[in-house]
Amino acid sequence: MKSKKFLGIIATTLLATSVLAACGGQDKAGSSDDGSKKEEAKLTLRLADNHPVDYPTVIGDQKFADLVSERTDGRITIEVFPSGQLGDEKSVLEQVQLGAIDFARTNASPLAEFNAELAVFSVPYLFDNDDHLWSFLNSETGTSLLDGLQEAKMQGLAYYDSGSRNYYSSKPLTSVEDLKGLKIRVQQSEMNIKLLDALGASATPMPYGEVFSALQTGIIDGAENNLPSFDSSNHFQEAKHIIMDGHQRIPEILLMSKVGWDKLSDKDKEIIKQAAIDSVETQRQAWADYEKKSLQKITDAGVTITEVKDLAPWQEAVKPVKDEFAKSYPDLIKAVEEAK
């Protein structure tokens, strides 16, 4: 067993070394000994995404890759690996930090481990609607958060849409009172656990891939996510009740390994950054289309959908959670308020 683990470490190290070597060949164009201009090296880079090939984030990834190829005349090729082919979210981020994987698309929530300010997106009922969220994301404060990952050896490039998150369960959900006592799966984060505690539910962190079987066996009563994930994961087959409370709006982030980023010429950094930003429109349109399709699918499947008409009871219940975050990051909360 030890020898296998040792071989695995060697393989990962060799992979990281090969990627670094590839990026090292992408220096700024210079001059050779005879004064002629050197031809910039070709690069083939990898982008990891854990969603299926037709999912909006992967559509955005591919648009980004196409734009980079087009704007470098094919000199830089980005290969997109969907469906978790390069590993789960946690292992992918570790490899991105090493430089063994060049790009990743991940949710902002787990990135709060590396930049605590990103936890702002997990603060419940902080954003009134999608327009409010995107006004903040496109603000100076919002874009600066992408650079806050540099100390963790990652470079944020752009935000992708991920809609709003809502609670769903195998038991009826018609009001905030119905959540009391329910075991609800959440992403592993202190903020999410405190949020469920405030609502009277029992927070149950677990890997995303285990949720469907946990719903089947009754280990959990429900979970929370956006509509496309509720659909694509088939959770709606076991959880026939969803309440549209929109408690969080947590964007996705397209990012690059800082190891590889630092090896790029200034010209290529500009191309890659702008291509990421320009891919957002395609991803957001794909998201809007997918949400409509998902809503129709779960409706046809007989899921009971409850719209929350008065958020006041929900907001009041979680006010201590929001206030606690605001004490640590008052300027960030102020920037969110100003983005309305």
CSV table of C-alpha atoms in Angstrom, one decimal:
chain,number,residue,atom,x,y,z
A,1,MET,CA,0.0,0.0,0.0
A,2,LYS,CA,2.9,2.4,0.9
A,3,SER,CA,4.6,1.7,-2.4
A,4,LYS,CA,1.4,2.5,-4.3
A,5,LYS,CA,1.0,5.7,-2.4
A,6,PHE,CA,4.7,6.6,-3.1
A,7,LEU,CA,4.3,5.9,-6.8
A,8,GLY,CA,1.2,8.1,-6.8
A,9,ILE,CA,3.2,11.0,-5.3
A,10,ILE,CA,5.9,10.5,-7.9
A,11,ALA,CA,3.3,10.5,-10.7
A,12,THR,CA,1.7,13.8,-9.4
A,13,THR,CA,5.1,15.4,-9.1
A,14,LEU,CA,6.1,14.4,-12.6
A,15,LEU,CA,2.8,15.7,-13.9
A,16,ALA,CA,3.3,19.0,-12.2
A,17,THR,CA,6.9,19.2,-13.5
A,18,SER,CA,5.7,18.6,-17.1
A,19,VAL,CA,3.1,21.3,-16.9
A,20,LEU,CA,5.6,23.7,-15.4
A,21,ALA,CA,8.0,22.9,-18.2
A,22,ALA,CA,5.3,23.6,-20.8
A,23,CYS,CA,4.4,26.9,-19.2
A,24,GLY,CA,8.1,27.7,-19.0
A,25,GLY,CA,8.3,27.6,-22.8
A,26,GLN,CA,5.8,30.4,-23.0
A,27,ASP,CA,8.1,33.3,-22.3
A,28,LYS,CA,7.7,36.7,-23.9
A,29,ALA,CA,8.9,36.7,-27.5
A,30,GLY,CA,12.5,37.7,-27.5
A,31,SER,CA,15.5,37.6,-29.8
A,32,SER,CA,17.9,34.8,-30.7
A,33,ASP,CA,21.7,35.2,-30.9
A,34,ASP,CA,21.5,36.3,-34.5
A,35,GLY,CA,18.9,39.0,-33.6
A,36,SER,CA,15.9,37.3,-35.2
A,37,LYS,CA,12.6,37.1,-33.4
A,38,LYS,CA,11.9,33.8,-31.6
A,39,GLU,CA,8.7,32.1,-32.3
A,40,GLU,CA,6.5,31.8,-29.2
A,41,ALA,CA,6.0,28.2,-28.0
A,42,LYS,CA,2.7,26.4,-28.5
A,43,LEU,CA,0.8,25.4,-25.3
A,44,THR,CA,-1.8,22.8,-24.6
A,45,LEU,CA,-3.5,23.5,-21.2
A,46,ARG,CA,-6.2,21.6,-19.3
A,47,LEU,CA,-9.4,22.9,-17.7
A,48,ALA,CA,-11.3,20.8,-15.2
A,49,ASP,CA,-15.1,21.0,-14.6
A,50,ASN,CA,-17.2,18.5,-12.5
A,51,HIS,CA,-20.4,19.1,-14.4
A,52,PRO,CA,-21.6,17.1,-17.6
A,53,VAL,CA,-20.7,18.3,-21.1
A,54,ASP,CA,-24.1,20.0,-21.7
A,55,TYR,CA,-24.1,21.9,-18.4
A,56,PRO,CA,-23.9,25.8,-18.6
A,57,THR,CA,-20.6,26.0,-16.9
A,58,VAL,CA,-19.0,23.6,-19.3
A,59,ILE,CA,-20.5,25.5,-22.2
A,60,GLY,CA,-18.9,28.6,-20.8
A,61,ASP,CA,-15.6,26.8,-20.4
A,62,GLN,CA,-15.6,25.7,-24.0
A,63,LYS,CA,-16.4,29.3,-25.2
A,64,PHE,CA,-13.5,30.5,-23.2
A,65,ALA,CA,-11.2,27.8,-24.8
A,66,ASP,CA,-12.4,28.7,-28.3
A,67,LEU,CA,-11.8,32.4,-27.7
A,68,VAL,CA,-8.2,31.8,-26.5
A,69,SER,CA,-7.5,29.5,-29.5
A,70,GLU,CA,-8.9,32.1,-31.9
A,71,ARG,CA,-7.1,35.0,-30.4
A,72,THR,CA,-3.7,33.2,-30.3
A,73,ASP,CA,-4.1,31.8,-33.8
A,74,GLY,CA,-4.1,28.3,-32.3
A,75,ARG,CA,-0.9,28.8,-30.4
A,76,ILE,CA,-2.7,28.2,-27.0
A,77,THR,CA,-5.1,25.2,-26.9
A,78,ILE,CA,-7.2,24.7,-23.8
A,79,GLU,CA,-8.7,21.2,-23.5
A,80,VAL,CA,-11.9,21.1,-21.4
A,81,PHE,CA,-12.4,18.0,-19.2
A,82,PRO,CA,-16.0,17.8,-17.9
A,83,SER,CA,-17.8,15.3,-15.7
A,84,GLY,CA,-15.1,15.3,-13.0
A,85,GLN,CA,-12.6,13.5,-15.3
A,86,LEU,CA,-9.6,15.1,-13.6
A,87,GLY,CA,-10.9,14.5,-10.1
A,88,ASP,CA,-13.4,15.9,-7.6
A,89,GLU,CA,-13.5,19.5,-6.7
A,90,LYS,CA,-11.2,19.3,-3.7
A,91,SER,CA,-8.5,17.3,-5.5
A,92,VAL,CA,-8.7,19.5,-8.6
A,93,LEU,CA,-8.1,22.6,-6.5
A,94,GLU,CA,-5.0,21.0,-4.9
A,95,GLN,CA,-3.7,20.1,-8.4
A,96,VAL,CA,-4.3,23.7,-9.6
A,97,GLN,CA,-2.3,25.0,-6.7
A,98,LEU,CA,0.6,22.7,-7.7
A,99,GLY,CA,0.3,23.7,-11.4
A,100,ALA,CA,-0.6,20.1,-12.4
A,101,ILE,CA,-4.0,21.3,-13.7
A,102,ASP,CA,-4.0,24.7,-15.5
A,103,PHE,CA,-7.6,25.9,-15.1
A,104,ALA,CA,-10.7,24.9,-13.1
A,105,ARG,CA,-14.3,26.0,-12.8
A,106,THR,CA,-15.4,25.8,-9.2
A,107,ASN,CA,-18.1,27.2,-6.9
A,108,ALA,CA,-17.1,30.2,-4.9
A,109,SER,CA,-18.1,28.6,-1.6
A,110,PRO,CA,-15.2,26.2,-1.1
A,111,LEU,CA,-12.8,28.9,-2.2
A,112,ALA,CA,-13.7,30.8,1.0
A,113,GLU,CA,-11.2,28.5,2.6
A,114,PHE,CA,-8.4,30.3,0.7
A,115,ASN,CA,-9.9,33.8,0.8
A,116,ALA,CA,-12.3,34.4,3.7
A,117,GLU,CA,-13.9,37.4,1.9
A,118,LEU,CA,-15.5,35.0,-0.6
A,119,ALA,CA,-17.7,33.8,2.2
A,120,VAL,CA,-19.8,36.9,1.4
A,121,PHE,CA,-21.6,35.0,-1.2
A,122,SER,CA,-22.8,32.4,1.4
A,123,VAL,CA,-24.3,35.1,3.6
A,124,PRO,CA,-28.0,34.3,3.5
A,125,TYR,CA,-30.5,36.6,1.8
A,126,LEU,CA,-27.7,39.2,1.1
A,127,PHE,CA,-28.6,39.7,-2.6
A,128,ASP,CA,-32.1,40.8,-3.5
A,129,ASN,CA,-32.0,39.2,-7.0
A,130,ASP,CA,-29.7,38.3,-9.9
A,131,ASP,CA,-29.4,41.9,-11.0
A,132,HIS,CA,-28.1,42.9,-7.6
A,133,LEU,CA,-25.6,40.1,-7.5
A,134,TRP,CA,-24.2,40.9,-11.0
A,135,SER,CA,-24.0,44.6,-10.1
A,136,PHE,CA,-21.7,43.6,-7.2
A,137,LEU,CA,-19.7,41.1,-9.2
A,138,ASN,CA,-18.9,43.7,-11.9
A,139,SER,CA,-18.0,46.3,-9.4
A,140,GLU,CA,-14.5,47.2,-8.4
A,141,THR,CA,-14.9,45.3,-5.1
A,142,GLY,CA,-16.4,42.3,-6.8
A,143,THR,CA,-13.6,42.0,-9.4
A,144,SER,CA,-10.9,42.5,-6.7
A,145,LEU,CA,-12.1,39.4,-4.9
A,146,LEU,CA,-10.8,37.3,-7.9
A,147,ASP,CA,-7.3,38.6,-7.2
A,148,GLY,CA,-7.6,37.6,-3.6
A,149,LEU,CA,-6.8,34.0,-4.4
A,150,GLN,CA,-3.2,34.7,-5.5
A,151,GLU,CA,-1.7,33.9,-2.1
A,152,ALA,CA,-3.3,30.4,-2.5
A,153,LYS,CA,-1.5,30.0,-5.8
A,154,MET,CA,-4.7,30.6,-7.9
A,155,GLN,CA,-5.7,33.5,-10.2
A,156,GLY,CA,-9.4,34.2,-10.5
A,157,LEU,CA,-10.4,35.1,-14.1
A,158,ALA,CA,-14.2,35.6,-14.2
A,159,TYR,CA,-17.5,34.8,-12.5
A,160,TYR,CA,-20.1,32.4,-14.0
A,161,ASP,CA,-23.8,32.3,-13.2
A,162,SER,CA,-25.1,29.7,-10.7
A,163,GLY,CA,-28.6,31.1,-10.0
A,164,SER,CA,-30.1,31.0,-6.6
A,165,ARG,CA,-30.1,28.1,-4.1
A,166,ASN,CA,-33.3,26.7,-2.7
A,167,TYR,CA,-34.3,24.0,-0.2
A,168,TYR,CA,-35.9,20.7,-1.3
A,169,SER,CA,-37.1,17.7,0.6
A,170,SER,CA,-38.9,14.4,0.5
A,171,LYS,CA,-41.3,16.1,3.0
A,172,PRO,CA,-43.6,19.0,2.3
A,173,LEU,CA,-42.0,22.5,2.4
A,174,THR,CA,-44.4,25.4,2.5
A,175,SER,CA,-42.8,27.7,5.0
A,176,VAL,CA,-39.7,28.3,7.1
A,177,GLU,CA,-41.4,26.4,9.9
A,178,ASP,CA,-41.4,23.2,7.8
A,179,LEU,CA,-37.5,23.1,7.9
A,180,LYS,CA,-37.4,22.6,11.7
A,181,GLY,CA,-36.0,19.3,12.6
A,182,LEU,CA,-35.2,18.2,9.1
A,183,LYS,CA,-31.7,16.8,8.2
A,184,ILE,CA,-30.5,18.9,5.3
A,185,ARG,CA,-27.4,18.3,3.3
A,186,VAL,CA,-25.2,21.3,2.8
A,187,GLN,CA,-21.7,22.1,1.4
A,188,GLN,CA,-19.0,21.9,4.0
A,189,SER,CA,-18.7,25.4,5.4
A,190,GLU,CA,-19.1,27.0,8.7
A,191,MET,CA,-21.5,29.6,7.2
A,192,ASN,CA,-23.9,26.9,5.8
A,193,ILE,CA,-23.9,25.0,9.1
A,194,LYS,CA,-24.8,28.2,11.0
A,195,LEU,CA,-27.5,29.0,8.5
A,196,LEU,CA,-29.3,25.7,8.9
A,197,ASP,CA,-29.0,25.9,12.7
A,198,ALA,CA,-30.6,29.3,12.6
A,199,LEU,CA,-33.5,27.9,10.6
A,200,GLY,CA,-34.0,25.1,13.1
A,201,ALA,CA,-32.8,22.3,10.7
A,202,SER,CA,-30.0,19.9,11.2
A,203,ALA,CA,-27.1,20.6,8.8
A,204,THR,CA,-25.6,17.5,7.3
A,205,PRO,CA,-22.4,18.1,5.3
A,206,MET,CA,-21.6,15.3,2.8
A,207,PRO,CA,-20.0,15.0,-0.7
A,208,TYR,CA,-22.4,16.0,-3.5
A,209,GLY,CA,-22.1,12.5,-5.1
A,210,GLU,CA,-23.6,10.9,-2.0
A,211,VAL,CA,-26.8,13.0,-1.8
A,212,PHE,CA,-29.0,10.9,-4.1
A,213,SER,CA,-28.5,7.7,-2.2
A,214,ALA,CA,-28.8,9.5,1.1
A,215,LEU,CA,-32.2,10.8,0.0
A,216,GLN,CA,-33.2,7.3,-1.1
A,217,THR,CA,-32.3,5.7,2.2
A,218,GLY,CA,-33.6,8.5,4.4
A,219,ILE,CA,-30.2,9.4,5.9
A,220,ILE,CA,-31.1,13.0,5.0
A,221,ASP,CA,-34.6,14.6,4.5
A,222,GLY,CA,-33.4,17.0,1.9
A,223,ALA,CA,-30.7,19.3,0.5
A,224,GLU,CA,-30.3,22.7,-1.2
A,225,ASN,CA,-29.1,23.8,-4.6
A,226,ASN,CA,-30.0,25.6,-7.7
A,227,LEU,CA,-32.6,24.3,-10.2
A,228,PRO,CA,-30.2,22.9,-12.8
A,229,SER,CA,-28.4,20.9,-10.2
A,230,PHE,CA,-31.6,19.7,-8.7
A,231,ASP,CA,-32.5,18.5,-12.2
A,232,SER,CA,-29.2,17.1,-13.5
A,233,SER,CA,-28.5,15.2,-10.3
A,234,ASN,CA,-32.0,13.6,-10.4
A,235,HIS,CA,-32.5,14.6,-6.8
A,236,PHE,CA,-36.1,15.6,-7.8
A,237,GLN,CA,-36.9,11.9,-8.2
A,238,GLU,CA,-36.5,11.4,-4.4
A,239,ALA,CA,-37.3,15.0,-3.1
A,240,LYS,CA,-40.7,16.0,-4.5
A,241,HIS,CA,-40.9,19.3,-2.7
A,242,ILE,CA,-38.9,22.5,-3.3
A,243,ILE,CA,-39.4,25.9,-1.7
A,244,MET,CA,-38.0,28.8,-3.8
A,245,ASP,CA,-36.5,30.9,-1.0
A,246,GLY,CA,-33.3,31.9,-2.8
A,247,HIS,CA,-31.3,31.9,0.4
A,248,GLN,CA,-28.0,32.2,-1.4
A,249,ARG,CA,-26.6,33.4,-4.8
A,250,ILE,CA,-23.1,31.9,-5.0
A,251,PRO,CA,-21.4,32.4,-8.3
A,252,GLU,CA,-19.0,30.0,-10.0
A,253,ILE,CA,-15.4,31.1,-10.6
A,254,LEU,CA,-13.2,30.3,-13.6
A,255,LEU,CA,-9.6,30.3,-12.3
A,256,MET,CA,-6.1,29.5,-13.4
A,257,SER,CA,-3.1,28.1,-11.5
A,258,LYS,CA,-0.9,30.9,-10.3
A,259,VAL,CA,2.1,28.8,-11.2
A,260,GLY,CA,1.1,28.7,-14.9
A,261,TRP,CA,-0.2,32.3,-14.8
A,262,ASP,CA,3.2,33.6,-13.7
A,263,LYS,CA,4.9,31.9,-16.7
A,264,LEU,CA,2.7,33.6,-19.2
A,265,SER,CA,3.8,36.7,-21.1
A,266,ASP,CA,1.9,39.9,-20.4
A,267,LYS,CA,0.3,39.6,-23.8
A,268,ASP,CA,-1.0,36.1,-23.1
A,269,LYS,CA,-2.3,37.1,-19.6
A,270,GLU,CA,-4.4,39.8,-21.2
A,271,ILE,CA,-5.7,37.4,-23.9
A,272,ILE,CA,-6.7,34.8,-21.3
A,273,LYS,CA,-8.2,37.2,-18.9
A,274,GLN,CA,-10.3,39.0,-21.6
A,275,ALA,CA,-11.4,35.7,-23.1
A,276,ALA,CA,-12.7,34.5,-19.7
A,277,ILE,CA,-14.6,37.8,-19.3
A,278,ASP,CA,-16.0,37.5,-22.8
A,279,SER,CA,-17.2,33.9,-22.3
A,280,VAL,CA,-19.5,35.0,-19.4
A,281,GLU,CA,-22.3,36.2,-21.8
A,282,THR,CA,-22.4,32.8,-23.4
A,283,GLN,CA,-22.4,31.0,-20.0
A,284,ARG,CA,-25.2,33.2,-18.6
A,285,GLN,CA,-27.4,32.7,-21.6
A,286,ALA,CA,-26.8,28.9,-21.3
A,287,TRP,CA,-27.7,29.1,-17.7
A,288,ALA,CA,-31.0,31.0,-18.3
A,289,ASP,CA,-32.0,28.4,-21.0
A,290,TYR,CA,-31.1,25.5,-18.7
A,291,GLU,CA,-33.1,27.0,-15.7
A,292,LYS,CA,-36.2,27.2,-17.9
A,293,LYS,CA,-35.7,23.6,-19.1
A,294,SER,CA,-35.1,22.4,-15.5
A,295,LEU,CA,-38.2,24.1,-14.2
A,296,GLN,CA,-40.4,22.5,-16.8
A,297,LYS,CA,-38.8,19.1,-16.2
A,298,ILE,CA,-39.4,19.1,-12.4
A,299,THR,CA,-42.9,20.4,-12.9
A,300,ASP,CA,-43.7,17.6,-15.4
A,301,ALA,CA,-42.3,15.2,-12.8
A,302,GLY,CA,-44.9,16.2,-10.2
A,303,VAL,CA,-42.6,18.2,-7.9
A,304,THR,CA,-44.5,20.6,-5.6
A,305,ILE,CA,-42.9,24.1,-6.1
A,306,THR,CA,-43.6,26.7,-3.4
A,307,GLU,CA,-42.7,30.3,-4.1
A,308,VAL,CA,-41.8,32.4,-1.0
A,309,LYS,CA,-43.9,35.6,-1.1
A,310,ASP,CA,-42.6,37.0,2.2
A,311,LEU,CA,-39.0,36.6,3.0
A,312,ALA,CA,-39.2,38.5,6.3
A,313,PRO,CA,-39.5,35.5,8.6
A,314,TRP,CA,-36.6,33.8,6.9
A,315,GLN,CA,-34.4,37.0,7.0
A,316,GLU,CA,-35.3,37.5,10.7
A,317,ALA,CA,-34.3,33.9,11.6
A,318,VAL,CA,-30.8,34.2,10.0
A,319,LYS,CA,-30.1,37.8,11.0
A,320,PRO,CA,-27.5,36.7,13.7
A,321,VAL,CA,-25.6,34.8,11.0
A,322,LYS,CA,-25.5,37.9,8.7
A,323,ASP,CA,-24.6,40.3,11.5
A,324,GLU,CA,-21.7,38.1,12.6
A,325,PHE,CA,-20.1,38.2,9.1
A,326,ALA,CA,-20.8,41.9,8.9
A,327,LYS,CA,-18.8,42.6,12.0
A,328,SER,CA,-15.7,41.1,10.4
A,329,TYR,CA,-16.2,42.6,6.9
A,330,PRO,CA,-18.2,45.8,7.2
A,331,ASP,CA,-16.7,47.4,4.1
A,332,LEU,CA,-17.6,44.3,2.0
A,333,ILE,CA,-21.2,44.4,3.2
A,334,LYS,CA,-21.3,48.1,2.5
A,335,ALA,CA,-20.1,47.5,-1.1
A,336,VAL,CA,-22.9,44.9,-1.5
A,337,GLU,CA,-25.5,47.4,-0.3
A,338,GLU,CA,-24.2,50.1,-2.6
A,339,ALA,CA,-24.5,47.7,-5.6
A,340,LYS,CA,-28.3,47.7,-5.3
